[in-house]
Short mmCIF file of C-alpha atoms in Angstrom, two decimals:
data_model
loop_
_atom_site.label_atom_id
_atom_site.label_comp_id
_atom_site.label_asym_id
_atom_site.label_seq_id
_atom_site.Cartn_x
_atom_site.Cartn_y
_atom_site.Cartn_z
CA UNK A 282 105.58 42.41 81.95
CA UNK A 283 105.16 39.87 79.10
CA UNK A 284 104.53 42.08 76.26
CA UNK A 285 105.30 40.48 73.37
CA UNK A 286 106.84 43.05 71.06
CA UNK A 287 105.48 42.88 67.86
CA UNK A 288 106.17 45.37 64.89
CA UNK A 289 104.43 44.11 62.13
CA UNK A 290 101.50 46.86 62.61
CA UNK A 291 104.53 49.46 62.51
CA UNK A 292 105.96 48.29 59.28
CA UNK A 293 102.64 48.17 57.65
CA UNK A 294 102.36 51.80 58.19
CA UNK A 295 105.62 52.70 56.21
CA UNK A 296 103.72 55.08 53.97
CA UNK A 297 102.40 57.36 56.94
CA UNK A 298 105.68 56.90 58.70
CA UNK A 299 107.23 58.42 55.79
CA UNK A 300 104.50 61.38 55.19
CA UNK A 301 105.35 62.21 58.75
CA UNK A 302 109.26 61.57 58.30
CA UNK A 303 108.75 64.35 55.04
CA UNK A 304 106.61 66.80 57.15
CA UNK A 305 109.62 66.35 60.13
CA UNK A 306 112.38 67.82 57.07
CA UNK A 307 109.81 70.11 55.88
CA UNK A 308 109.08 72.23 59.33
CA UNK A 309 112.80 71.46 60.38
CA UNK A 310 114.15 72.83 56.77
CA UNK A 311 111.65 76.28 57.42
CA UNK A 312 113.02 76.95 61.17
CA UNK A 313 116.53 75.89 60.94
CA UNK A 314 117.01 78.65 57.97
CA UNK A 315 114.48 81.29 59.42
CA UNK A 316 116.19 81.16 62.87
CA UNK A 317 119.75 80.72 62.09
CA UNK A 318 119.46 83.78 59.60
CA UNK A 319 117.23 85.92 61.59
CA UNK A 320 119.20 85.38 64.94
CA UNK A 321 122.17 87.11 62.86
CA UNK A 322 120.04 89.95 61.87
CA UNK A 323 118.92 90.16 66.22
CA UNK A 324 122.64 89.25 67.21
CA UNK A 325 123.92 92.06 65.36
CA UNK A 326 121.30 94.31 67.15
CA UNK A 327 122.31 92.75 70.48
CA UNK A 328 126.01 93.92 70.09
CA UNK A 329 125.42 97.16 68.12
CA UNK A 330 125.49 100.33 70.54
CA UNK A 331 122.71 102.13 68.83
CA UNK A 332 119.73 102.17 71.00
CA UNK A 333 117.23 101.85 68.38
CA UNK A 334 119.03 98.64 67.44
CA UNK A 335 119.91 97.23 70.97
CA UNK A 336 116.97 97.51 72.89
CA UNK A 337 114.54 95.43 70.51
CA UNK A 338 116.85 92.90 69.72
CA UNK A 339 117.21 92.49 73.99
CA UNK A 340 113.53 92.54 74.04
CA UNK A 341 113.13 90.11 71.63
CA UNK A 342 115.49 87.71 72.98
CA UNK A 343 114.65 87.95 76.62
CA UNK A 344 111.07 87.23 75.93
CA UNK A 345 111.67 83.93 72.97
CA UNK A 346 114.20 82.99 75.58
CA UNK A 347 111.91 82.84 78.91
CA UNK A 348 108.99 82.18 77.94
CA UNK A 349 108.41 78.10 76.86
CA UNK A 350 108.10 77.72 72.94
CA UNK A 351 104.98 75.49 73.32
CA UNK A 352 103.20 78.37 74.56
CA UNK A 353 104.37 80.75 71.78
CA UNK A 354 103.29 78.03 68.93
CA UNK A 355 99.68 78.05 71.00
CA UNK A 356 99.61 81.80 70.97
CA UNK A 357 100.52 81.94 67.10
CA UNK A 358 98.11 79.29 66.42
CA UNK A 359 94.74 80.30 68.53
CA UNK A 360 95.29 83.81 69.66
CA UNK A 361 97.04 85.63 66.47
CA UNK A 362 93.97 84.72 64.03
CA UNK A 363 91.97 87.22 66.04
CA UNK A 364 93.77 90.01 65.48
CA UNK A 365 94.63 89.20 61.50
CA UNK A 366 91.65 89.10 58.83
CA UNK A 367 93.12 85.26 58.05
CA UNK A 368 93.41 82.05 59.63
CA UNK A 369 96.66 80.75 60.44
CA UNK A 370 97.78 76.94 59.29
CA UNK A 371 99.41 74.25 61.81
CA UNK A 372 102.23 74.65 59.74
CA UNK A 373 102.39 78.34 60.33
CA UNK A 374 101.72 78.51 63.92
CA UNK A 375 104.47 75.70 64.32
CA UNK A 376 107.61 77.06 62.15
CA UNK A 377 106.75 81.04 63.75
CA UNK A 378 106.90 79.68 66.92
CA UNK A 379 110.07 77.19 66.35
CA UNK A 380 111.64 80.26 64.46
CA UNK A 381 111.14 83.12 66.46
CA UNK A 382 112.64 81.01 69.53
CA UNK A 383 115.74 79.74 67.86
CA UNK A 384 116.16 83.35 66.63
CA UNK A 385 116.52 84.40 70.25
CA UNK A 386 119.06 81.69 71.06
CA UNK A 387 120.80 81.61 67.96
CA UNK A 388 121.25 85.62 68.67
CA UNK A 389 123.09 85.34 72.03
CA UNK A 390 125.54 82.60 69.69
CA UNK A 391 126.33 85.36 67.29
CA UNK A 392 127.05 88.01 69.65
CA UNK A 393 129.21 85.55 71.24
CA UNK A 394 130.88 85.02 68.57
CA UNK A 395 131.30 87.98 67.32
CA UNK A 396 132.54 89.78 70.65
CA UNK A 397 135.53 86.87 71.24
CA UNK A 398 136.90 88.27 67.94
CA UNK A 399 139.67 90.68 69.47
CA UNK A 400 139.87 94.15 68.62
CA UNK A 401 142.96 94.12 67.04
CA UNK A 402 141.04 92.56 64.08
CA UNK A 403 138.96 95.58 63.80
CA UNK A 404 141.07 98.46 64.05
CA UNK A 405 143.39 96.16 61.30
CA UNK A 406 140.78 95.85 59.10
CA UNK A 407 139.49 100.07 59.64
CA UNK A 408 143.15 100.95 59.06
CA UNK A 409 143.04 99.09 55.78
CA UNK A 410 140.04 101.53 55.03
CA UNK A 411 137.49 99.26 55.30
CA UNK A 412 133.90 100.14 56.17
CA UNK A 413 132.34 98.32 59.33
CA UNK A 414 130.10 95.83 57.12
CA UNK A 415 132.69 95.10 55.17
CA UNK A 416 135.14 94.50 58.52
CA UNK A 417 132.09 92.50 60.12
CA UNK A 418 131.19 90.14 56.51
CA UNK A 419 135.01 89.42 55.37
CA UNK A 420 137.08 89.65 58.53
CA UNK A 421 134.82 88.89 61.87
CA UNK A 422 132.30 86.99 60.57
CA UNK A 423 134.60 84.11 58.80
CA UNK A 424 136.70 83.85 62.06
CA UNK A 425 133.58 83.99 64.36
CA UNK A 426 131.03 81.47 62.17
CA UNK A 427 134.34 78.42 63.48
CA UNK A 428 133.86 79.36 66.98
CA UNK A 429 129.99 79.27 67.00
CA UNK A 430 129.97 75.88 64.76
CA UNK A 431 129.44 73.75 67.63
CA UNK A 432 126.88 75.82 69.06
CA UNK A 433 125.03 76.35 66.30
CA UNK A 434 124.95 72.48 65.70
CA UNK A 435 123.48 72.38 69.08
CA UNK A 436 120.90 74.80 67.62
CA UNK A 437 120.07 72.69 64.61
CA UNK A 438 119.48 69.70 67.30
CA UNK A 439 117.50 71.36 69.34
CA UNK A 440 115.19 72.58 66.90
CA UNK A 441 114.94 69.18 65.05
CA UNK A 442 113.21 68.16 68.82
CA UNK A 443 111.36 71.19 68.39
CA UNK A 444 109.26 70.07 65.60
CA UNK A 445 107.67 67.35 67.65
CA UNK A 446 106.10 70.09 69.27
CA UNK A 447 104.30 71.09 66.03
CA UNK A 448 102.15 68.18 66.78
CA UNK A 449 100.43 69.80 69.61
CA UNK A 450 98.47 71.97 66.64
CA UNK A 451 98.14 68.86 64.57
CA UNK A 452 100.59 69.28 62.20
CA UNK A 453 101.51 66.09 60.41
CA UNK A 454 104.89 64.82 61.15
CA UNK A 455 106.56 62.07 62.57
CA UNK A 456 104.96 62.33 65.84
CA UNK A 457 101.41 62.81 64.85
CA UNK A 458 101.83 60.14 62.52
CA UNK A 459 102.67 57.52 65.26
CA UNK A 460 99.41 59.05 67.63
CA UNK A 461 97.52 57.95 64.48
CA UNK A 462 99.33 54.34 64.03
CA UNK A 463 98.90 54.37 67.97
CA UNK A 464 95.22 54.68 68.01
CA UNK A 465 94.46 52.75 64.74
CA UNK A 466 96.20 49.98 65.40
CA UNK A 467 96.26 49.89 68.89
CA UNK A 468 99.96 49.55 69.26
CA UNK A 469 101.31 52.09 71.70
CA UNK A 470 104.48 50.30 72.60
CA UNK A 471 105.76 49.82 69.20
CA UNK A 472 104.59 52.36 67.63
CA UNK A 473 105.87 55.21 70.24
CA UNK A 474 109.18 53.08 70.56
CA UNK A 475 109.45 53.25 66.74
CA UNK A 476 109.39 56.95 66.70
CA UNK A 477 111.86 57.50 69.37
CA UNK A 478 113.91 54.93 67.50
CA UNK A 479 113.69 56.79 64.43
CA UNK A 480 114.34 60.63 66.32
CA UNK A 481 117.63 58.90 67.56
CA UNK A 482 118.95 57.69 63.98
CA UNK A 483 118.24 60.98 62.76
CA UNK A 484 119.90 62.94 65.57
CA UNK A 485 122.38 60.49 66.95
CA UNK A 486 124.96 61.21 63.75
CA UNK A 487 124.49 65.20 64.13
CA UNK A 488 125.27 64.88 68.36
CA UNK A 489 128.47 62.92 67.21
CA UNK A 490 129.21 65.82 64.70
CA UNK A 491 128.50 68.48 67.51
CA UNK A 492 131.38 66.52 69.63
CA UNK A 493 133.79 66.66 67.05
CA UNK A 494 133.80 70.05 66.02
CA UNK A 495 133.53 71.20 69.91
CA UNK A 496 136.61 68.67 70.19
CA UNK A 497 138.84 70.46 67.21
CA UNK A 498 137.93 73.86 68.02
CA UNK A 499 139.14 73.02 71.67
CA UNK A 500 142.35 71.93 69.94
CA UNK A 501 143.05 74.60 67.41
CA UNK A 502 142.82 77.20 70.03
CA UNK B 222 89.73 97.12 65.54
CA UNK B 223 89.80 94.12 67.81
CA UNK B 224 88.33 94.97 71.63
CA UNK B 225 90.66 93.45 74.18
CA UNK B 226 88.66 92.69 77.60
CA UNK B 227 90.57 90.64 80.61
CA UNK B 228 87.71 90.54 82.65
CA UNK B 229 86.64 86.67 81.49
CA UNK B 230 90.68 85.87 82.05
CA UNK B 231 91.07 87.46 85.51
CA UNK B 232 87.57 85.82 86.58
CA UNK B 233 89.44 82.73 85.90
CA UNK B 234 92.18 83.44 87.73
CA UNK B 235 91.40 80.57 90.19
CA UNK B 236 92.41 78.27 87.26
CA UNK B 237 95.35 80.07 86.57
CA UNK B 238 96.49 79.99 89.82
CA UNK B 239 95.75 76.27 90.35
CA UNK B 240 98.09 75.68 86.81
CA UNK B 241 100.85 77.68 88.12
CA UNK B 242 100.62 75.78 91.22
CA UNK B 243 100.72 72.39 89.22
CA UNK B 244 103.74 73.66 87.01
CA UNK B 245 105.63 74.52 90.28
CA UNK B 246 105.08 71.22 91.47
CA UNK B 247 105.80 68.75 88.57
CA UNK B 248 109.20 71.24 88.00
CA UNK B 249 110.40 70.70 91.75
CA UNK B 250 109.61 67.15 91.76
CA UNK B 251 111.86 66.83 88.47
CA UNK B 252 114.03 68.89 89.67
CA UNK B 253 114.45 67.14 93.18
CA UNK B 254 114.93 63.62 91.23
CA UNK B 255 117.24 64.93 87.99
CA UNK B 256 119.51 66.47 90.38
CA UNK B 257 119.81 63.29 92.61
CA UNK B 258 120.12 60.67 89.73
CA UNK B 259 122.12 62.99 88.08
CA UNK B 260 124.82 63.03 89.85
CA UNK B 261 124.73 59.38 90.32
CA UNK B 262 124.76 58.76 86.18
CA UNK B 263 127.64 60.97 86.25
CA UNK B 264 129.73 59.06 89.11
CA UNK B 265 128.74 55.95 86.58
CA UNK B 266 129.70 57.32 83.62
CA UNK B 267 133.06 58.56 85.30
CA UNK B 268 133.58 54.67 86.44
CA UNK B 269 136.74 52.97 85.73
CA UNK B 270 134.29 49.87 85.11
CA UNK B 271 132.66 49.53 81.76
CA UNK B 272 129.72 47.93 82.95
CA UNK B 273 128.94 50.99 85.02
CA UNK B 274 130.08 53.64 82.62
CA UNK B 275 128.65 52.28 79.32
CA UNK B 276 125.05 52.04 80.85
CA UNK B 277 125.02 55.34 82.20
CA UNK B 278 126.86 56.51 78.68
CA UNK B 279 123.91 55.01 76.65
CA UNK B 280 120.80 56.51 79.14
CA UNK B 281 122.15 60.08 78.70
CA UNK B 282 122.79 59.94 74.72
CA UNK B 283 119.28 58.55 74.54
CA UNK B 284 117.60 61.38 76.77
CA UNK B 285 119.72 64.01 75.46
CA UNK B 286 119.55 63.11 71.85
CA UNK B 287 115.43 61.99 71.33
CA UNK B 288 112.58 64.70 71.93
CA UNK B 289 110.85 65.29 75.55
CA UNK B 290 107.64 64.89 73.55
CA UNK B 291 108.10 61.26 72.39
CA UNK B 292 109.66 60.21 75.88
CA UNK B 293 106.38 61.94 77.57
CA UNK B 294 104.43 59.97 75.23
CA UNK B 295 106.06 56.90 75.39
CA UNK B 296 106.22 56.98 79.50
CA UNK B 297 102.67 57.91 79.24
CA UNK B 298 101.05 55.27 76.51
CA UNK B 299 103.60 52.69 75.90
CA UNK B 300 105.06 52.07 79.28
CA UNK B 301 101.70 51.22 81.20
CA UNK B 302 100.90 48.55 78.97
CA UNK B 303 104.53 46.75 79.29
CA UNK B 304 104.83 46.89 82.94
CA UNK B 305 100.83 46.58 83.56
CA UNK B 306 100.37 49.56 86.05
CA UNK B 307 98.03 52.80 85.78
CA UNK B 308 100.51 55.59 85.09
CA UNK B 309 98.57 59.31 85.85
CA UNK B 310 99.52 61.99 83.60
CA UNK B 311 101.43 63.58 86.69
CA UNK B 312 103.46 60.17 87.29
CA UNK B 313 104.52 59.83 83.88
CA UNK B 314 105.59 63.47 83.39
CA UNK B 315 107.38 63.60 86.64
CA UNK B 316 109.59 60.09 85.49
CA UNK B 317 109.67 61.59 81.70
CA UNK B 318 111.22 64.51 83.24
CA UNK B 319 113.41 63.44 86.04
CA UNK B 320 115.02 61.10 83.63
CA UNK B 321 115.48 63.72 80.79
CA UNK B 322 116.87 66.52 83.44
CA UNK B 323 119.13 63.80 84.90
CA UNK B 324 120.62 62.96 81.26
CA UNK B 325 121.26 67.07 81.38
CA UNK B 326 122.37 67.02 84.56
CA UNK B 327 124.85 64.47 84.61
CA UNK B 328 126.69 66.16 81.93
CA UNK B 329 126.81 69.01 83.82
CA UNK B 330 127.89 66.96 87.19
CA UNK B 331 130.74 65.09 84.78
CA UNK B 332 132.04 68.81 82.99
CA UNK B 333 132.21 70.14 87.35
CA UNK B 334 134.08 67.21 88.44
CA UNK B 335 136.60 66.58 85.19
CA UNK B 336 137.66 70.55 85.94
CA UNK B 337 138.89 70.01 89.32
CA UNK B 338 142.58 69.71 89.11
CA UNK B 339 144.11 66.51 89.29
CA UNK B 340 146.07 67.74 92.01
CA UNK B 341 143.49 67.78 94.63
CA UNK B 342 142.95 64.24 93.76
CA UNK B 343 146.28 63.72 94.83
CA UNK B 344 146.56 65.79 97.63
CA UNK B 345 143.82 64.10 98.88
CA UNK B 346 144.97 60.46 98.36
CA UNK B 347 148.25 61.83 100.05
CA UNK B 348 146.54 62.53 103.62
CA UNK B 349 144.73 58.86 103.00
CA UNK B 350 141.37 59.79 101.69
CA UNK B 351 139.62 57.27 99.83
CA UNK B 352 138.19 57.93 96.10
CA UNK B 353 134.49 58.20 97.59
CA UNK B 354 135.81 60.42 100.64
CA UNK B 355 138.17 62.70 98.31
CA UNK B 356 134.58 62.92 95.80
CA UNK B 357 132.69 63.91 98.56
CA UNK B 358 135.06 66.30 101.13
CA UNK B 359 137.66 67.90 98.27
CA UNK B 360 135.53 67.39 94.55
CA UNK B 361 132.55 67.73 94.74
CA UNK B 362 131.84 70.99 97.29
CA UNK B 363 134.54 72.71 94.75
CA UNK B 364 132.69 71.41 91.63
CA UNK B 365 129.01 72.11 92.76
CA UNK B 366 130.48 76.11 92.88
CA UNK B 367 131.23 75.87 89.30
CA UNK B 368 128.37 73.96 88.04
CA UNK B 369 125.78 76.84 89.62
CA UNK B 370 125.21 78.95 86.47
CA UNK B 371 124.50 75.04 84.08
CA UNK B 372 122.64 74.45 87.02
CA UNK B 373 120.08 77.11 87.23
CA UNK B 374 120.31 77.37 82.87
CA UNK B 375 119.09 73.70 83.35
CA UNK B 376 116.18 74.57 85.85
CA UNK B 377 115.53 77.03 83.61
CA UNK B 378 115.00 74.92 80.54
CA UNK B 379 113.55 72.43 82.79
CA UNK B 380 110.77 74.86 83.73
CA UNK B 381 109.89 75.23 79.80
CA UNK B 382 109.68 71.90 79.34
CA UNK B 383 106.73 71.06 81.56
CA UNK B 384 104.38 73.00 79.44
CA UNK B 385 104.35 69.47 77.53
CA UNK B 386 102.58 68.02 80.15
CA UNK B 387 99.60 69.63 78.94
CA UNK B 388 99.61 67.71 75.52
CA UNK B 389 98.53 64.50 78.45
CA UNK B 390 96.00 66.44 80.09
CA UNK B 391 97.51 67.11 83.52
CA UNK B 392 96.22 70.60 84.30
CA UNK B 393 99.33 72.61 84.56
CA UNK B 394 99.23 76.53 83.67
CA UNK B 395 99.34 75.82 79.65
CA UNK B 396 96.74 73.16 80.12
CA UNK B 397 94.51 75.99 81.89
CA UNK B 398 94.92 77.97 79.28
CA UNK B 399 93.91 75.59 76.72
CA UNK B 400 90.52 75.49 79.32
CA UNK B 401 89.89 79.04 79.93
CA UNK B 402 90.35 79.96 75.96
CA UNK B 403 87.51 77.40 75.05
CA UNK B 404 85.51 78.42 77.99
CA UNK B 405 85.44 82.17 77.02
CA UNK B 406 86.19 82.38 73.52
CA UNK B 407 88.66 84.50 74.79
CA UNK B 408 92.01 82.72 73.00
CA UNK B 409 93.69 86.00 72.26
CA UNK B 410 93.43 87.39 75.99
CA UNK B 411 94.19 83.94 77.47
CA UNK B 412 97.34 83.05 75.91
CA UNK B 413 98.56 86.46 76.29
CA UNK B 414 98.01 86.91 79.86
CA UNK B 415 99.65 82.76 80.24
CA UNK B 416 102.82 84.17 78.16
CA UNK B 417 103.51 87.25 80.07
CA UNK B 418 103.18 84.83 83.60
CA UNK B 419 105.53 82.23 82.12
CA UNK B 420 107.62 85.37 81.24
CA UNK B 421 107.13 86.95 84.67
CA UNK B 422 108.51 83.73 86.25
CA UNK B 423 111.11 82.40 83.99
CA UNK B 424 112.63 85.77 83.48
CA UNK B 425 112.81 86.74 87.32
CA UNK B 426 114.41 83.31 87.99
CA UNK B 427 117.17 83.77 84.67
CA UNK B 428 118.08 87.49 86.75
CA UNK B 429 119.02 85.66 89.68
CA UNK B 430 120.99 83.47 88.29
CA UNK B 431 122.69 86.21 85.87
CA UNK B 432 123.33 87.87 89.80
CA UNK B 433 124.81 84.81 90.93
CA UNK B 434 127.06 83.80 87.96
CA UNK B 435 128.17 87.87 88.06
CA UNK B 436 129.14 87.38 91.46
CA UNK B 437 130.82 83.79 91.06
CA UNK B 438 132.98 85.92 88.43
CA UNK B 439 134.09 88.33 90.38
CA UNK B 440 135.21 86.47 93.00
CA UNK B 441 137.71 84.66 90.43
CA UNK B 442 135.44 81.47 90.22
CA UNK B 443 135.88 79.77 86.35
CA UNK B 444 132.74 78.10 85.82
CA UNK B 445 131.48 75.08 84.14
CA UNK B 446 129.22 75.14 80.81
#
């Protein structure tokens, strides 16, 4: 007991708070695009009743969704090299693993989504004469993408804690950056409590948002 | 063409199970404690009295809303040094953890307990129960039912989450991994064969409770998310 908190060897490491900060966005930006739009391309395997589509896409998800995404990012980053001719960045390693997990999550969302449309909308949109990817991009889609919104947000928050894990390969972002104020300045308290601080402000706002839309789609249906 | 050989993995396999053994154990010791103060963050944050429910209210946002990683590092380095005692890496993962699956938990507690009908409060204040005997004879045994599936999804995510412990040296299965790879320059093989056990485990556990939430369904029983 007794510490006495002091964060003036925090503040005077703005500038690597803020290289860390931009590497955060950076890895988050990469994996929040490549798994929200690749877990369509799997969900729509998951509910399609071709078995050439629907048994990969369960494949795929049942194995990003049980096994634990640190291990995948170690796998991408020490054991894929091996079998490719080239070496694979921290960056790399991080956002494939990140990616390929959220893909498997964000899949089960879309299929969810996608199934609580009712079939009435479907054999509406048929008799019109439409074709089935025009049914699923103007009719389900639009109507499903409300009811996933919270769940997706959840996504995007769960993935923005994802990208600490990048850190584990020594990619630089906000994490890494406060091991290295940590150990230079030998500030632990502050500088660990800084970070958390920080992950809070960033994610507190988007939790809030994940409430209210979870709260209006409760009420609109 | 790259030559796979397991034999430097399975003559390791004393290490692997040793690892599995330590992930089992750090997961049932969070598990034991995030179910436990779980359910008492949730009776707090379901107070009547503010100074119970905003408390409980703020430790959950936090845990739910920072990363594991930066509360395992912060129990780990920063903690020590303000309250002055030696923390191992298995003591500050196993608080890191209970904390974090009691933040999930208590949610999970809360959405059981706000779904039982306000009815069987009543009933039960009718025959004379008391709020703590209606919670614990009438709510709660109905609630727990519904909360099974979140439950073991919890576990499950729980289970994934100790791999972090590695990144503070305690020697769970990740961690002797990380050790086997740099003993036989066998990264490739290594992480593989780790995968495919986390996979092996995680997955049988996720059937089971797929089994159990199939069979809570068909015996009518609405369950909580």
């Amino acid at each position: 007991m007794g510490h006495r908190w002091d964060f003036s060897s925090v503040l005077a490491n703005t500038d690597a708070l803020l290289v860390g900060a931009i590497g955060t966005l950076h890895i988050f930006a990469i994996c929040l695009v490549l798994g929200l739009s690749l877990g369509l391309v799997v969900g729509l395997g998951r509910y399609s009743r071709n078995g050439w589509f629907y048994f990969p896409a369960t494949a795929f998800v049942e194995f990003f969704r049980n096994t634990p995404v640190l291990v995948q990012i170690l796998w991408f980053y020490f054991a894929l090299p091996i079998l490719l001719p080239f070496e694979i960045s921290p960056l790399a390693a991080a956002s494939l693993g990140i990616s390929l997990n959220s893909a498997a999550f964000s899949a089960e969302i879309y299929r969810g989504g996608i199934q609580s449309i009712e079939p009435g909308q479907w054999d509406g949109a048929r008799a019109l004469g439409m074709r089935w990817g025009q049914v699923m991009r103007r009719i389900v889609l639009p109507q499903a993408i409300k009811r996933m919104l919270p769940a997706l947000t959840n996504r995007a928050i769960e993935i923005f804690k994802m990208t600490t894990l990048a850190s584990a390969v020594a990619y630089v972002e906000l994490l890494q950056q406060g091991k290295l104020i940590a150990s230079l300045n030998f500030n632990p308290i502050e500088a660990y409590t800084a970070i958390a601080v920080i992950f809070f402000i960033c994610l507190w706002p988007l939790v809030q948002l994940s409430y209210l839309l979870e709260r209006r789609l409760r009420r609109d249906e | 063409m790259y030559r796979w050989d397991f034999s430097p993995v399975v003559a390791n396999a004393d290490l692997l199970v040793a690892g599995l053994l330590n992930t089992l154990k750090i997961t049932g010791t969070a598990l034991v404690f995030g179910v436990a103060l779980g359910l008492v963050l949730a009776l707090l944050r379901l107070s009547q009295q503010r100074l119970a429910s905003w408390p409980a209210g703020f430790v959950i946002e936090v845990f739910r809303t920072t990363p594991p990683l930066v509360q395992l590092f912060w129990f780990f380095f920063a903690l020590p040094l303000i309250v002055g005692i030696e923390m191992t890496p298995f003591m500050a993962a196993a608080v890191t953890f209970s904390i974090q699956s009691a933040a999930f938990f208590a949610e999970v507690f809360r959405a059981g307990i706000v779904s039982i009908e306000r009815g069987q409060w009543e009933g039960a204040r009718a025959i004379g129960m008391t709020r703590s005997q209606t919670l614990q004879r009438i709510v709660l045994p109905q609630a727990v039912k519904r909360m099974i599936p979140a439950f073991m999804e919890r576990a499950i995510e729980l289970m994934k989450t100790t791999t972090l412990v590695a990144t503070i040296s305690y020697a769970d299965l990740l961690f002797a991994a990380n050790e086997i790879a740099q003993k036989t320059f066998r990264p490739l093989e290594t992480f593989t064969v780790v995968a495919l056990i986390y996979f092996v485990v995680i997955f049988a556990v996720s059937l089971i409770a797929r089994q159990i939430e199939r069979r809570l369904a068909v015996s009518g029983e609405s369950t909580v998310h």
